[in-house]
Amino acid sequence: LAVVIDLWSRAVIGWSMSPRMTAQLACDALQMALWRRKRPRNVIVHTDRGGQYCSADYQAQLKRHNLRGSMSAKGCCYDNACVESFFHSLKVECIHGEHFISREIMRATVFNYIECDYNRWR
């Protein structure tokens, strides 16, 4: 799961799920955020230092849409604290203790959590 969170509202504005963390997964989440925000300008995109965010494809997408990428120093999680907090909430409120019999059911559960619960209370 890759997410893009609006730091002002703390809403998840872009997300994508895949069995593996890939550059395409991160690009898909960013594309959803751009579509939902009608291609905003002067935006800083904070991420961790994962390979998917350092990839040429992801960096090219940032550049193509005039977005500024921001990664904190190695071992410093403060720039990305909002995303870390979201993943904690997702695990505690939605995933912990559940046993999903298929990826489709897990995806539907995550969709409902993000779009129907988490974003409505932010």
JSON list of C-alpha atoms in Angstrom, two decimals:
[
{"chain": "A", "resi": 1, "resn": "LEU", "atom": "CA", "xyz": [0.00, 0.00, 0.00]},
{"chain": "A", "resi": 2, "resn": "ALA", "atom": "CA", "xyz": [1.31, 3.42, -0.99]},
{"chain": "A", "resi": 3, "resn": "VAL", "atom": "CA", "xyz": [-0.50, 6.57, 0.12]},
{"chain": "A", "resi": 4, "resn": "VAL", "atom": "CA", "xyz": [-0.35, 10.31, -0.48]},
{"chain": "A", "resi": 5, "resn": "ILE", "atom": "CA", "xyz": [-1.70, 12.37, 2.42]},
{"chain": "A", "resi": 6, "resn": "ASP", "atom": "CA", "xyz": [-2.66, 16.05, 2.38]},
{"chain": "A", "resi": 7, "resn": "LEU", "atom": "CA", "xyz": [-0.82, 17.47, 5.40]},
{"chain": "A", "resi": 8, "resn": "TRP", "atom": "CA", "xyz": [-3.40, 20.22, 5.95]},
{"chain": "A", "resi": 9, "resn": "SER", "atom": "CA", "xyz": [-6.48, 17.97, 6.10]},
{"chain": "A", "resi": 10, "resn": "ARG", "atom": "CA", "xyz": [-4.65, 14.70, 6.89]},
{"chain": "A", "resi": 11, "resn": "ALA", "atom": "CA", "xyz": [-6.90, 13.01, 4.33]},
{"chain": "A", "resi": 12, "resn": "VAL", "atom": "CA", "xyz": [-5.56, 10.25, 2.09]},
{"chain": "A", "resi": 13, "resn": "ILE", "atom": "CA", "xyz": [-5.84, 11.84, -1.35]},
{"chain": "A", "resi": 14, "resn": "GLY", "atom": "CA", "xyz": [-4.05, 9.10, -3.29]},
{"chain": "A", "resi": 15, "resn": "TRP", "atom": "CA", "xyz": [-3.46, 5.43, -2.69]},
{"chain": "A", "resi": 16, "resn": "SER", "atom": "CA", "xyz": [-2.64, 2.23, -4.51]},
{"chain": "A", "resi": 17, "resn": "MET", "atom": "CA", "xyz": [-2.23, -1.41, -3.50]},
{"chain": "A", "resi": 18, "resn": "SER", "atom": "CA", "xyz": [0.00, -4.10, -4.93]},
{"chain": "A", "resi": 19, "resn": "PRO", "atom": "CA", "xyz": [1.65, -7.28, -3.64]},
{"chain": "A", "resi": 20, "resn": "ARG", "atom": "CA", "xyz": [5.04, -5.51, -3.97]},
{"chain": "A", "resi": 21, "resn": "MET", "atom": "CA", "xyz": [6.34, -2.02, -3.26]},
{"chain": "A", "resi": 22, "resn": "THR", "atom": "CA", "xyz": [7.32, -0.82, -6.73]},
{"chain": "A", "resi": 23, "resn": "ALA", "atom": "CA", "xyz": [7.89, 2.51, -8.41]},
{"chain": "A", "resi": 24, "resn": "GLN", "atom": "CA", "xyz": [4.65, 1.95, -10.36]},
{"chain": "A", "resi": 25, "resn": "LEU", "atom": "CA", "xyz": [2.72, 1.54, -7.11]},
{"chain": "A", "resi": 26, "resn": "ALA", "atom": "CA", "xyz": [4.04, 4.88, -5.81]},
{"chain": "A", "resi": 27, "resn": "CYS", "atom": "CA", "xyz": [3.38, 6.55, -9.18]},
{"chain": "A", "resi": 28, "resn": "ASP", "atom": "CA", "xyz": [-0.21, 5.26, -9.19]},
{"chain": "A", "resi": 29, "resn": "ALA", "atom": "CA", "xyz": [-0.86, 6.69, -5.72]},
{"chain": "A", "resi": 30, "resn": "LEU", "atom": "CA", "xyz": [0.63, 10.03, -6.76]},
{"chain": "A", "resi": 31, "resn": "GLN", "atom": "CA", "xyz": [-1.43, 10.04, -9.97]},
{"chain": "A", "resi": 32, "resn": "MET", "atom": "CA", "xyz": [-4.65, 9.56, -7.97]},
{"chain": "A", "resi": 33, "resn": "ALA", "atom": "CA", "xyz": [-3.67, 12.46, -5.69]},
{"chain": "A", "resi": 34, "resn": "LEU", "atom": "CA", "xyz": [-2.97, 14.69, -8.69]},
{"chain": "A", "resi": 35, "resn": "TRP", "atom": "CA", "xyz": [-6.32, 13.79, -10.25]},
{"chain": "A", "resi": 36, "resn": "ARG", "atom": "CA", "xyz": [-8.20, 14.44, -7.01]},
{"chain": "A", "resi": 37, "resn": "ARG", "atom": "CA", "xyz": [-6.50, 17.77, -6.43]},
{"chain": "A", "resi": 38, "resn": "LYS", "atom": "CA", "xyz": [-6.85, 18.90, -10.07]},
{"chain": "A", "resi": 39, "resn": "ARG", "atom": "CA", "xyz": [-3.10, 19.04, -10.66]},
{"chain": "A", "resi": 40, "resn": "PRO", "atom": "CA", "xyz": [-2.02, 21.47, -7.91]},
{"chain": "A", "resi": 41, "resn": "ARG", "atom": "CA", "xyz": [0.96, 23.79, -8.18]},
{"chain": "A", "resi": 42, "resn": "ASN", "atom": "CA", "xyz": [3.80, 24.59, -5.74]},
{"chain": "A", "resi": 43, "resn": "VAL", "atom": "CA", "xyz": [3.39, 21.32, -3.84]},
{"chain": "A", "resi": 44, "resn": "ILE", "atom": "CA", "xyz": [6.04, 19.59, -1.75]},
{"chain": "A", "resi": 45, "resn": "VAL", "atom": "CA", "xyz": [5.78, 15.78, -1.67]},
{"chain": "A", "resi": 46, "resn": "HIS", "atom": "CA", "xyz": [7.36, 14.29, 1.47]},
{"chain": "A", "resi": 47, "resn": "THR", "atom": "CA", "xyz": [8.38, 10.63, 1.28]},
{"chain": "A", "resi": 48, "resn": "ASP", "atom": "CA", "xyz": [10.67, 8.20, 3.00]},
{"chain": "A", "resi": 49, "resn": "ARG", "atom": "CA", "xyz": [13.86, 7.04, 1.30]},
{"chain": "A", "resi": 50, "resn": "GLY", "atom": "CA", "xyz": [12.37, 3.86, -0.16]},
{"chain": "A", "resi": 51, "resn": "GLY", "atom": "CA", "xyz": [13.58, 2.73, -3.56]},
{"chain": "A", "resi": 52, "resn": "GLN", "atom": "CA", "xyz": [10.16, 3.28, -5.13]},
{"chain": "A", "resi": 53, "resn": "TYR", "atom": "CA", "xyz": [10.35, 7.00, -4.27]},
{"chain": "A", "resi": 54, "resn": "CYS", "atom": "CA", "xyz": [13.98, 7.35, -5.38]},
{"chain": "A", "resi": 55, "resn": "SER", "atom": "CA", "xyz": [13.26, 5.64, -8.71]},
{"chain": "A", "resi": 56, "resn": "ALA", "atom": "CA", "xyz": [13.71, 7.46, -12.00]},
{"chain": "A", "resi": 57, "resn": "ASP", "atom": "CA", "xyz": [10.01, 6.90, -12.86]},
{"chain": "A", "resi": 58, "resn": "TYR", "atom": "CA", "xyz": [8.73, 8.49, -9.65]},
{"chain": "A", "resi": 59, "resn": "GLN", "atom": "CA", "xyz": [11.18, 11.38, -9.83]},
{"chain": "A", "resi": 60, "resn": "ALA", "atom": "CA", "xyz": [10.21, 11.97, -13.47]},
{"chain": "A", "resi": 61, "resn": "GLN", "atom": "CA", "xyz": [6.53, 12.09, -12.49]},
{"chain": "A", "resi": 62, "resn": "LEU", "atom": "CA", "xyz": [7.30, 14.69, -9.81]},
{"chain": "A", "resi": 63, "resn": "LYS", "atom": "CA", "xyz": [9.22, 16.76, -12.34]},
{"chain": "A", "resi": 64, "resn": "ARG", "atom": "CA", "xyz": [6.57, 16.39, -15.05]},
{"chain": "A", "resi": 65, "resn": "HIS", "atom": "CA", "xyz": [3.93, 17.84, -12.72]},
{"chain": "A", "resi": 66, "resn": "ASN", "atom": "CA", "xyz": [6.21, 20.53, -11.22]},
{"chain": "A", "resi": 67, "resn": "LEU", "atom": "CA", "xyz": [6.15, 18.97, -7.77]},
{"chain": "A", "resi": 68, "resn": "ARG", "atom": "CA", "xyz": [9.04, 19.23, -5.35]},
{"chain": "A", "resi": 69, "resn": "GLY", "atom": "CA", "xyz": [10.15, 16.00, -3.71]},
{"chain": "A", "resi": 70, "resn": "SER", "atom": "CA", "xyz": [11.40, 16.05, -0.12]},
{"chain": "A", "resi": 71, "resn": "MET", "atom": "CA", "xyz": [13.20, 13.22, 1.66]},
{"chain": "A", "resi": 72, "resn": "SER", "atom": "CA", "xyz": [14.60, 13.56, 5.14]},
{"chain": "A", "resi": 73, "resn": "ALA", "atom": "CA", "xyz": [18.01, 12.31, 6.13]},
{"chain": "A", "resi": 74, "resn": "LYS", "atom": "CA", "xyz": [18.60, 8.59, 6.63]},
{"chain": "A", "resi": 75, "resn": "GLY", "atom": "CA", "xyz": [17.08, 7.41, 9.90]},
{"chain": "A", "resi": 76, "resn": "CYS", "atom": "CA", "xyz": [14.98, 10.57, 10.34]},
{"chain": "A", "resi": 77, "resn": "CYS", "atom": "CA", "xyz": [11.25, 9.92, 10.08]},
{"chain": "A", "resi": 78, "resn": "TYR", "atom": "CA", "xyz": [9.91, 13.39, 10.94]},
{"chain": "A", "resi": 79, "resn": "ASP", "atom": "CA", "xyz": [9.13, 14.56, 7.38]},
{"chain": "A", "resi": 80, "resn": "ASN", "atom": "CA", "xyz": [6.94, 11.51, 6.89]},
{"chain": "A", "resi": 81, "resn": "ALA", "atom": "CA", "xyz": [5.38, 11.30, 10.37]},
{"chain": "A", "resi": 82, "resn": "CYS", "atom": "CA", "xyz": [1.83, 11.83, 9.08]},
{"chain": "A", "resi": 83, "resn": "VAL", "atom": "CA", "xyz": [2.09, 8.80, 6.80]},
{"chain": "A", "resi": 84, "resn": "GLU", "atom": "CA", "xyz": [3.61, 6.70, 9.58]},
{"chain": "A", "resi": 85, "resn": "SER", "atom": "CA", "xyz": [0.71, 7.73, 11.84]},
{"chain": "A", "resi": 86, "resn": "PHE", "atom": "CA", "xyz": [-1.81, 6.74, 9.14]},
{"chain": "A", "resi": 87, "resn": "PHE", "atom": "CA", "xyz": [-0.25, 3.28, 8.76]},
{"chain": "A", "resi": 88, "resn": "HIS", "atom": "CA", "xyz": [-0.38, 2.81, 12.54]},
{"chain": "A", "resi": 89, "resn": "SER", "atom": "CA", "xyz": [-4.08, 3.73, 12.56]},
{"chain": "A", "resi": 90, "resn": "LEU", "atom": "CA", "xyz": [-4.78, 1.42, 9.61]},
{"chain": "A", "resi": 91, "resn": "LYS", "atom": "CA", "xyz": [-3.09, -1.51, 11.33]},
{"chain": "A", "resi": 92, "resn": "VAL", "atom": "CA", "xyz": [-4.72, -0.94, 14.73]},
{"chain": "A", "resi": 93, "resn": "GLU", "atom": "CA", "xyz": [-8.22, -0.02, 13.55]},
{"chain": "A", "resi": 94, "resn": "CYS", "atom": "CA", "xyz": [-8.57, -2.24, 10.48]},
{"chain": "A", "resi": 95, "resn": "ILE", "atom": "CA", "xyz": [-5.93, -4.92, 9.92]},
{"chain": "A", "resi": 96, "resn": "HIS", "atom": "CA", "xyz": [-4.77, -6.24, 13.31]},
{"chain": "A", "resi": 97, "resn": "GLY", "atom": "CA", "xyz": [-6.28, -9.62, 14.10]},
{"chain": "A", "resi": 98, "resn": "GLU", "atom": "CA", "xyz": [-7.97, -10.01, 10.72]},
{"chain": "A", "resi": 99, "resn": "HIS", "atom": "CA", "xyz": [-7.36, -12.96, 8.42]},
{"chain": "A", "resi": 100, "resn": "PHE", "atom": "CA", "xyz": [-8.13, -12.14, 4.80]},
{"chain": "A", "resi": 101, "resn": "ILE", "atom": "CA", "xyz": [-8.91, -15.07, 2.51]},
{"chain": "A", "resi": 102, "resn": "SER", "atom": "CA", "xyz": [-8.06, -13.13, -0.64]},
{"chain": "A", "resi": 103, "resn": "ARG", "atom": "CA", "xyz": [-6.31, -9.98, -1.82]},
{"chain": "A", "resi": 104, "resn": "GLU", "atom": "CA", "xyz": [-9.62, -8.71, -3.20]},
{"chain": "A", "resi": 105, "resn": "ILE", "atom": "CA", "xyz": [-11.22, -8.85, 0.24]},
{"chain": "A", "resi": 106, "resn": "MET", "atom": "CA", "xyz": [-8.21, -7.13, 1.79]},
{"chain": "A", "resi": 107, "resn": "ARG", "atom": "CA", "xyz": [-8.31, -4.44, -0.90]},
{"chain": "A", "resi": 108, "resn": "ALA", "atom": "CA", "xyz": [-12.04, -3.87, -0.30]},
{"chain": "A", "resi": 109, "resn": "THR", "atom": "CA", "xyz": [-11.42, -3.63, 3.45]},
{"chain": "A", "resi": 110, "resn": "VAL", "atom": "CA", "xyz": [-8.62, -1.08, 2.95]},
{"chain": "A", "resi": 111, "resn": "PHE", "atom": "CA", "xyz": [-10.78, 0.86, 0.46]},
{"chain": "A", "resi": 112, "resn": "ASN", "atom": "CA", "xyz": [-13.63, 1.05, 2.98]},
{"chain": "A", "resi": 113, "resn": "TYR", "atom": "CA", "xyz": [-11.27, 2.11, 5.76]},
{"chain": "A", "resi": 114, "resn": "ILE", "atom": "CA", "xyz": [-9.65, 4.89, 3.71]},
{"chain": "A", "resi": 115, "resn": "GLU", "atom": "CA", "xyz": [-12.62, 6.22, 1.74]},
{"chain": "A", "resi": 116, "resn": "CYS", "atom": "CA", "xyz": [-15.50, 5.59, 4.15]},
{"chain": "A", "resi": 117, "resn": "ASP", "atom": "CA", "xyz": [-13.94, 5.86, 7.62]},
{"chain": "A", "resi": 118, "resn": "TYR", "atom": "CA", "xyz": [-10.54, 7.56, 7.77]},
{"chain": "A", "resi": 119, "resn": "ASN", "atom": "CA", "xyz": [-11.15, 10.35, 5.26]},
{"chain": "A", "resi": 120, "resn": "ARG", "atom": "CA", "xyz": [-14.63, 11.16, 6.55]},
{"chain": "A", "resi": 121, "resn": "TRP", "atom": "CA", "xyz": [-13.32, 11.86, 10.05]},
{"chain": "A", "resi": 122, "resn": "ARG", "atom": "CA", "xyz": [-10.37, 14.04, 8.98]}
]
